Short mmCIF file of C-alpha atoms and ligand atoms in Angstrom, two decimals:
data_model
loop_
_atom_site.label_atom_id
_atom_site.label_comp_id
_atom_site.label_asym_id
_atom_site.label_seq_id
_atom_site.Cartn_x
_atom_site.Cartn_y
_atom_site.Cartn_z
CA MET A 1 156.07 72.99 -27.33
CA THR A 2 158.01 71.60 -29.90
CA VAL A 3 160.37 74.59 -30.30
CA LYS A 4 163.33 73.95 -32.47
CA ALA A 5 166.65 76.06 -34.15
CA MET A 6 169.20 75.83 -36.85
CA SER A 7 172.20 77.78 -37.18
CA ALA A 8 174.24 79.01 -39.53
CA GLN A 9 177.35 81.27 -40.40
CA ARG A 10 174.29 83.38 -42.35
CA VAL A 11 171.10 83.82 -42.42
CA PHE A 12 169.24 86.32 -44.44
CA ASP A 13 165.72 87.14 -43.31
CA GLY A 14 164.21 88.94 -46.32
CA GLU A 15 165.95 91.84 -45.74
CA ARG A 16 169.15 91.47 -43.86
CA PHE A 17 172.37 88.94 -42.91
CA HIS A 18 172.35 88.01 -39.47
CA ILE A 19 175.65 86.46 -38.77
CA ASP A 20 176.36 83.52 -36.23
CA ALA A 21 172.63 83.03 -36.22
CA ALA A 22 169.84 80.45 -35.21
CA VAL A 23 166.74 81.03 -36.57
CA VAL A 24 163.81 79.53 -33.51
CA TRP A 25 160.83 78.76 -34.74
CA ASN A 26 157.97 76.82 -32.66
CA ASP A 27 155.63 73.96 -34.49
CA GLN A 28 155.29 75.65 -37.70
CA THR A 29 156.01 79.04 -36.62
CA ILE A 30 158.92 81.78 -36.67
CA VAL A 31 159.87 83.11 -33.74
CA ASP A 32 162.93 84.67 -33.42
CA ILE A 33 166.59 85.22 -34.79
CA VAL A 34 169.19 85.13 -32.18
CA PRO A 35 172.86 85.12 -31.93
CA LYS A 36 174.11 81.80 -31.71
CA SER A 37 175.82 81.91 -29.01
CA GLU A 38 172.72 83.37 -26.92
CA LEU A 39 170.52 79.75 -28.29
CA SER A 40 169.47 78.32 -25.33
CA GLY A 41 170.96 74.83 -25.16
CA THR A 42 167.23 73.47 -24.60
CA VAL A 43 166.45 73.52 -27.37
CA PRO A 44 167.27 71.20 -29.99
CA CYS A 45 168.94 73.15 -32.89
CA THR A 46 170.69 71.86 -36.55
CA ASP A 47 173.54 73.35 -37.27
CA PHE A 48 174.53 74.53 -40.65
CA ALA A 49 177.85 75.57 -40.36
CA ASP A 50 179.69 78.04 -43.13
CA LYS A 51 175.88 77.78 -45.15
CA LEU A 52 173.44 80.13 -45.37
CA ILE A 53 169.40 79.97 -44.63
CA ALA A 54 167.46 82.26 -46.71
CA PRO A 55 163.57 82.77 -46.76
CA GLY A 56 161.96 79.37 -48.51
CA PHE A 57 162.04 79.47 -52.47
CA ILE A 58 158.46 79.56 -53.60
CA ASP A 59 158.66 78.93 -57.40
CA LEU A 60 155.08 79.95 -59.05
CA GLN A 61 155.45 77.50 -62.71
CA VAL A 62 156.18 74.07 -61.89
CA ASN A 63 155.32 71.94 -65.02
CA GLY A 64 156.94 68.64 -63.57
CA GLY A 65 159.54 67.58 -62.16
CA GLY A 66 161.94 63.84 -60.62
CA ASP A 67 159.92 61.90 -64.24
CA VAL A 68 156.50 63.12 -63.84
CA MET A 69 154.98 65.95 -66.21
CA PHE A 70 151.27 67.48 -63.93
CA ASN A 71 150.38 66.76 -67.20
CA SER A 72 150.72 63.34 -67.96
CA ASP A 73 150.00 62.91 -63.82
CA THR A 74 147.29 65.58 -62.34
CA SER A 75 147.32 63.27 -58.33
CA VAL A 76 148.07 63.81 -55.43
CA GLU A 77 151.05 61.42 -55.94
CA GLY A 78 152.21 63.16 -58.68
CA ILE A 79 152.00 66.29 -57.32
CA ASP A 80 154.04 65.03 -54.34
CA MET A 81 157.00 63.72 -56.61
CA ILE A 82 157.16 67.11 -58.19
CA CYS A 83 157.60 68.61 -54.91
CA ARG A 84 160.14 66.25 -53.84
CA ALA A 85 162.19 66.71 -57.07
CA HIS A 86 161.96 70.42 -56.77
CA ARG A 87 163.16 70.27 -52.67
CA LYS A 88 166.72 69.20 -53.97
CA HIS A 89 166.93 72.64 -55.48
CA GLY A 90 166.34 74.53 -53.06
CA THR A 91 162.19 75.09 -53.68
CA ALA A 92 159.98 74.19 -50.30
CA TYR A 93 156.63 75.63 -52.07
CA LEU A 94 155.81 75.78 -55.65
CA LEU A 95 152.09 75.84 -57.97
CA PRO A 96 152.52 72.40 -59.98
CA THR A 97 151.85 73.84 -63.62
CA LEU A 98 149.34 72.38 -66.29
CA ILE A 99 150.10 73.41 -69.56
CA SER A 100 147.41 73.49 -71.56
CA ALA A 101 144.46 70.86 -71.64
CA SER A 102 141.22 69.65 -72.07
CA PRO A 103 138.59 71.15 -69.55
CA GLN A 104 138.57 67.67 -67.44
CA GLN A 105 141.77 67.55 -66.98
CA MET A 106 141.76 71.50 -65.86
CA LYS A 107 138.98 70.14 -63.29
CA GLN A 108 141.21 66.70 -62.50
CA ALA A 109 144.40 68.96 -61.63
CA LEU A 110 142.15 71.21 -59.31
CA LEU A 111 140.27 68.55 -57.52
CA ALA A 112 144.58 67.11 -57.60
CA ALA A 113 145.63 70.32 -55.85
CA GLU A 114 143.10 70.88 -52.93
CA GLN A 115 143.64 66.98 -52.05
CA ALA A 116 147.09 67.83 -51.77
CA ILE A 117 146.61 70.44 -49.56
CA GLU A 118 144.28 68.84 -47.41
CA GLY A 119 146.32 65.83 -47.03
CA GLN A 120 149.03 67.80 -46.09
CA VAL A 121 151.52 66.65 -48.97
CA ARG A 122 154.32 69.04 -48.04
CA GLY A 123 155.22 72.03 -50.88
CA VAL A 124 152.11 72.92 -52.88
CA LEU A 125 150.27 76.12 -52.57
CA GLY A 126 147.52 75.76 -55.09
CA VAL A 127 148.28 74.99 -58.66
CA HIS A 128 148.80 77.35 -61.86
CA LEU A 129 146.91 76.50 -65.06
CA GLU A 130 148.58 77.57 -67.93
CA GLY A 131 146.03 77.97 -70.69
CA PRO A 132 144.39 77.13 -72.21
CA TRP A 133 143.39 80.54 -72.82
CA LEU A 134 145.92 81.72 -74.62
CA ASN A 135 146.80 83.27 -78.28
CA LYS A 136 147.99 80.90 -80.36
CA ASN A 137 150.15 83.34 -82.43
CA LYS A 138 152.25 82.36 -78.92
CA LYS A 139 151.81 79.26 -78.44
CA GLY A 140 154.95 78.25 -77.98
CA ALA A 141 155.16 74.14 -77.00
CA HIS A 142 150.72 74.70 -75.69
CA ASP A 143 148.78 72.84 -78.19
CA ALA A 144 146.24 75.52 -79.80
CA ASP A 145 143.88 72.98 -80.68
CA LYS A 146 142.99 73.34 -76.68
CA PHE A 147 142.30 76.83 -76.88
CA TYR A 148 139.09 78.59 -76.54
CA SER A 149 137.87 82.09 -74.67
CA PRO A 150 136.02 80.82 -71.34
CA SER A 151 132.31 82.30 -71.06
CA VAL A 152 131.68 82.96 -66.89
CA THR A 153 129.24 79.71 -66.78
CA GLN A 154 132.32 78.08 -68.31
CA LEU A 155 134.41 79.42 -65.29
CA GLU A 156 131.89 79.18 -62.83
CA ALA A 157 131.93 75.15 -63.70
CA PHE A 158 135.79 74.42 -62.44
CA PRO A 159 136.41 73.17 -58.77
CA TRP A 160 138.13 76.25 -57.96
CA LEU A 161 140.14 75.63 -54.57
CA ASN A 162 138.93 76.42 -51.25
CA ASN A 163 142.06 76.57 -48.88
CA GLY A 164 144.51 76.88 -51.79
CA VAL A 165 146.61 79.78 -54.50
CA ASN A 166 144.11 79.90 -57.37
CA PHE A 167 146.56 81.17 -60.10
CA VAL A 168 145.92 80.93 -64.21
CA THR A 169 147.79 82.74 -67.23
CA LEU A 170 145.82 83.61 -69.73
CA ALA A 171 146.09 86.01 -73.33
CA ALA A 172 144.31 88.85 -71.55
CA GLU A 173 143.60 90.29 -75.01
CA ASN A 174 141.81 87.02 -75.56
CA MET A 175 139.60 87.05 -72.83
CA ALA A 176 135.65 88.61 -72.15
CA PRO A 177 135.69 91.16 -69.55
CA GLU A 178 133.72 89.78 -67.24
CA SER A 179 135.21 86.80 -67.34
CA LEU A 180 138.49 88.42 -66.18
CA GLN A 181 136.21 90.69 -63.68
CA TRP A 182 135.08 86.59 -62.02
CA LEU A 183 138.45 86.24 -61.69
CA ARG A 184 139.09 88.48 -59.54
CA ASP A 185 135.63 88.53 -58.30
CA HIS A 186 137.16 85.13 -56.96
CA ASP A 187 140.63 86.18 -55.79
CA VAL A 188 142.18 84.25 -58.73
CA VAL A 189 145.63 85.32 -59.43
CA VAL A 190 145.37 86.53 -63.55
CA SER A 191 148.51 86.69 -65.21
CA CYS A 192 148.69 87.46 -68.64
CA GLY A 193 150.95 85.49 -70.65
CA HIS A 194 151.39 83.40 -74.00
CA SER A 195 149.61 86.81 -75.09
CA ASN A 196 149.55 89.07 -78.58
CA ALA A 197 148.10 91.62 -77.43
CA THR A 198 148.97 95.24 -78.39
CA SER A 199 148.55 97.96 -76.76
CA ASP A 200 144.91 98.52 -78.35
CA SER A 201 144.01 95.12 -77.56
CA LEU A 202 144.90 95.51 -73.52
CA PRO A 203 143.71 98.99 -72.75
CA ASP A 204 143.67 100.18 -69.09
CA SER A 205 140.32 98.53 -67.97
CA LYS A 206 141.48 95.15 -68.84
CA LEU A 207 145.48 95.87 -67.52
CA LYS A 208 144.31 96.94 -63.95
CA LEU A 209 142.07 92.95 -63.71
CA VAL A 210 146.14 91.30 -64.92
CA ASN A 211 148.28 90.83 -60.90
CA GLY A 212 151.69 90.44 -62.93
CA PHE A 213 152.61 89.09 -66.58
CA THR A 214 153.75 84.73 -67.62
CA HIS A 215 157.32 84.50 -68.41
CA LEU A 216 158.62 87.62 -68.96
CA PHE A 217 160.18 88.56 -72.90
CA ASN A 218 158.86 85.01 -73.69
CA ALA A 219 155.49 83.73 -75.52
CA MET A 220 155.27 87.29 -75.88
CA SER A 221 154.92 90.31 -78.38
CA PRO A 222 157.81 91.99 -78.61
CA LEU A 223 158.37 96.19 -78.18
CA GLU A 224 158.98 97.61 -81.42
CA GLY A 225 159.06 101.64 -82.04
CA ARG A 226 155.62 102.18 -82.63
CA GLU A 227 154.06 99.56 -80.49
CA PRO A 228 154.78 98.53 -76.81
CA GLY A 229 153.55 94.67 -76.98
CA VAL A 230 152.78 92.98 -74.19
CA VAL A 231 156.97 93.49 -73.34
CA GLY A 232 157.35 96.85 -73.40
CA THR A 233 153.11 96.70 -71.58
CA ALA A 234 154.34 94.22 -68.35
CA LEU A 235 157.07 96.73 -67.75
CA MET A 236 155.35 99.63 -67.63
CA THR A 237 152.46 98.37 -65.85
CA ASP A 238 153.99 99.33 -62.08
CA HIS A 239 151.06 97.53 -60.08
CA ALA A 240 151.46 94.32 -61.94
CA TRP A 241 154.56 91.70 -61.32
CA CYS A 242 157.09 90.05 -63.94
CA SER A 243 158.17 86.28 -63.63
CA ILE A 244 161.28 85.60 -65.26
CA ILE A 245 162.78 82.74 -66.34
CA VAL A 246 167.05 82.93 -65.91
CA ASP A 247 168.19 80.11 -67.21
CA GLY A 248 170.35 82.09 -69.22
CA ILE A 249 169.00 80.44 -72.93
CA HIS A 250 165.34 81.82 -72.44
CA VAL A 251 166.18 85.28 -71.97
CA ALA A 252 169.38 87.14 -72.31
CA PRO A 253 171.00 88.17 -69.12
CA GLN A 254 171.03 91.49 -70.73
CA ASN A 255 167.29 92.01 -70.88
CA VAL A 256 166.69 91.03 -66.90
CA HIS A 257 168.46 93.44 -65.75
CA LEU A 258 166.74 95.51 -68.01
CA ALA A 259 164.09 94.16 -66.28
CA LYS A 260 165.28 95.19 -63.31
CA ARG A 261 165.86 98.43 -63.95
CA VAL A 262 162.19 98.90 -65.35
CA LYS A 263 160.38 97.25 -62.52
CA PRO A 264 159.76 98.92 -59.83
CA ASP A 265 160.54 97.22 -56.20
CA ASN A 266 159.24 93.99 -55.69
CA LYS A 267 157.95 93.48 -59.00
CA LEU A 268 160.38 91.34 -60.71
CA LEU A 269 160.87 87.91 -59.66
CA ILE A 270 162.34 84.02 -60.92
CA VAL A 271 160.82 80.89 -61.62
CA THR A 272 162.02 77.71 -63.36
CA ASP A 273 158.75 76.51 -65.85
CA ALA A 274 160.65 73.80 -64.83
CA MET A 275 159.94 70.14 -66.58
CA ALA A 276 159.90 67.01 -65.71
CA SER A 277 163.54 66.00 -66.60
CA VAL A 278 164.49 68.79 -62.94
CA GLY A 279 165.84 65.98 -60.96
CA SER A 280 165.07 62.74 -63.58
CA VAL A 281 167.00 60.37 -64.28
CA THR A 282 165.48 60.00 -68.20
CA ASN A 283 166.84 63.67 -68.62
CA ARG A 284 163.25 62.60 -71.76
CA PHE A 285 159.35 63.37 -70.73
CA VAL A 286 156.33 63.47 -73.75
CA LEU A 287 153.88 66.14 -73.37
CA ASP A 288 150.47 66.35 -75.56
CA GLY A 289 151.69 62.65 -77.90
CA GLU A 290 155.74 64.72 -78.43
CA GLU A 291 158.77 63.40 -76.63
CA ILE A 292 161.02 66.46 -74.93
CA SER A 293 164.57 65.96 -74.48
CA VAL A 294 167.61 67.87 -72.49
CA GLN A 295 170.75 68.33 -75.44
CA ASP A 296 173.03 70.91 -74.30
CA GLY A 297 170.81 72.36 -71.66
CA ARG A 298 168.52 73.23 -73.38
CA LEU A 299 164.59 71.49 -73.21
CA VAL A 300 164.17 70.88 -77.31
CA ASN A 301 161.30 69.29 -78.51
CA SER A 302 160.99 66.98 -82.13
CA GLN A 303 161.71 70.45 -84.48
CA GLY A 304 164.13 71.94 -82.08
CA ALA A 305 161.78 74.19 -80.31
CA LEU A 306 162.25 74.99 -76.60
CA ALA A 307 159.92 73.66 -73.98
CA GLY A 308 160.74 74.52 -70.82
CA ALA A 309 163.23 74.85 -69.06
CA HIS A 310 165.59 72.97 -67.61
CA ILE A 311 166.48 73.96 -64.20
CA GLY A 312 166.18 74.25 -60.67
CA MET A 313 165.97 77.05 -58.47
CA ASP A 314 169.49 77.17 -57.02
CA GLN A 315 170.48 77.59 -60.14
CA SER A 316 168.68 80.43 -60.57
CA VAL A 317 169.11 82.32 -57.69
CA ALA A 318 172.88 81.66 -58.83
CA ASN A 319 173.33 82.22 -62.30
CA VAL A 320 171.17 85.97 -61.67
CA ILE A 321 174.29 86.21 -58.41
CA GLU A 322 177.01 85.56 -61.48
CA TRP A 323 175.04 88.46 -63.70
CA GLY A 324 176.07 90.76 -61.17
CA PHE A 325 172.95 90.66 -59.49
CA ASP A 326 173.47 91.82 -55.86
CA GLU A 327 172.69 88.57 -53.47
CA ALA A 328 169.99 89.80 -50.97
CA GLU A 329 167.99 90.89 -54.44
CA ALA A 330 168.43 86.96 -55.90
CA LEU A 331 167.00 85.85 -52.82
CA ARG A 332 164.16 87.37 -52.92
CA MET A 333 163.88 87.23 -55.90
CA ALA A 334 163.21 83.82 -55.61
CA SER A 335 161.22 83.90 -52.03
CA THR A 336 160.05 87.12 -50.81
CA TYR A 337 158.63 88.32 -54.13
CA PRO A 338 156.66 85.41 -55.29
CA ALA A 339 154.88 85.50 -51.81
CA LEU A 340 153.99 88.78 -52.45
CA ALA A 341 152.31 88.12 -55.98
CA LEU A 342 149.65 85.11 -54.09
CA ASN A 343 149.37 87.41 -51.26
CA LEU A 344 150.23 85.07 -48.87
CA SER A 345 151.91 86.95 -45.95
CA GLU A 346 153.42 84.77 -44.04
CA LEU A 347 155.73 83.18 -46.22
CA GLY A 348 158.29 85.14 -47.83
CA LEU A 349 160.78 86.10 -45.08
CA ILE A 350 162.05 84.99 -41.78
CA LYS A 351 160.74 87.18 -39.14
CA PRO A 352 158.89 86.28 -36.09
CA GLY A 353 155.19 85.38 -36.69
CA TYR A 354 156.13 84.30 -40.46
CA HIS A 355 155.50 80.41 -41.40
CA ALA A 356 158.49 77.87 -40.75
CA ALA A 357 160.04 77.87 -43.89
CA ALA A 358 163.77 78.09 -45.69
CA THR A 359 166.20 76.97 -47.84
CA VAL A 360 169.31 76.24 -47.04
CA LEU A 361 172.34 77.30 -49.37
CA ASN A 362 176.07 75.62 -50.18
CA SER A 363 178.20 78.64 -50.49
CA ASP A 364 178.07 78.04 -55.02
CA TYR A 365 174.02 78.11 -54.42
CA SER A 366 173.19 74.89 -54.57
CA ALA A 367 170.49 73.54 -51.67
CA HIS A 368 171.83 71.90 -48.61
CA ALA A 369 168.40 71.20 -47.30
CA VAL A 370 164.19 73.01 -47.18
CA MET A 371 162.56 73.61 -44.02
CA VAL A 372 159.17 72.69 -45.24
CA ASP A 373 156.14 73.59 -42.39
CA GLY A 374 158.77 73.49 -39.70
CA GLU A 375 160.10 70.57 -40.85
CA ILE A 376 163.74 70.13 -41.95
CA LEU A 377 163.25 68.04 -45.21
ZN1 ZN B 401 154.71 78.93 -71.12
#
């Protein structure tokens, strides 16, 4: 028995707030939330005083952090560095995200993620392959020379994770129906993104195989009067969640509110799309041989085009609250909803039986500490 506790002025369990409360866990499992005054004196307790304890943040799209780009370092150590950098911004768990790469590098990324999980690297849930099964007309910062449409045989050749989340972003209009079906049959989470689809090229037969949409509004065909585009389709497909970048640069705050009004409960969630510059000392890195740097808070390539985001989860939550979102909803968009999107039934809430994870926030929502797998880090 290794029962421990942490207490704070406010604990948000994912549904409601508890005042002057303590979270109690045993090893890696939440046992209870109790009034601070009722906590047994024999349980070692870390008191976070006037802070807020919330469910651990989960980021489905992290390209890098702490001067490490996953594309440049598909190793267990690289994944660990990225997780450590993002813990400073409140992220308990994340999916290291590989920007369109060669099949060989994709295999390496999958193997490294599997090894990281088996080696109990704190904070890694699996892997996100963002491309290369994308539409060249919505390539963003990706190298379109790497794009292709995979056959079932090609999909079968990848060393998909046995013990973690397999997550792909793809342009569904460019995928053969049998390839999409193969991904569904093998529990790969499918998110449509970097897509130039029309409503004709994204029929219901394909939409039903799509779990969500990647960085809503960015790198997807826009909503127009006679053509809903991917934006309109993403907003109107109730079963599918949408991830969204809330740095105030990629998407106008009004459009984040629009998405919130249209999407059903649970279906709009925050991702950072963060690059190596988060938690970095240099504010610059190289992607596909091109230097990307932070200029006025924007990550841009040599042509001045946006190339990912320079933001952590904590600042993302602070932003949407500043834009008028309900505090509880903002916290759920960073924890509960991403857990639901990945079908992780033990994460996303601070409730008895759930995995022991939490994010501790200062009054301005900057991260103070993170608990991962029962350890306060
Ligand atoms: Zn992208």
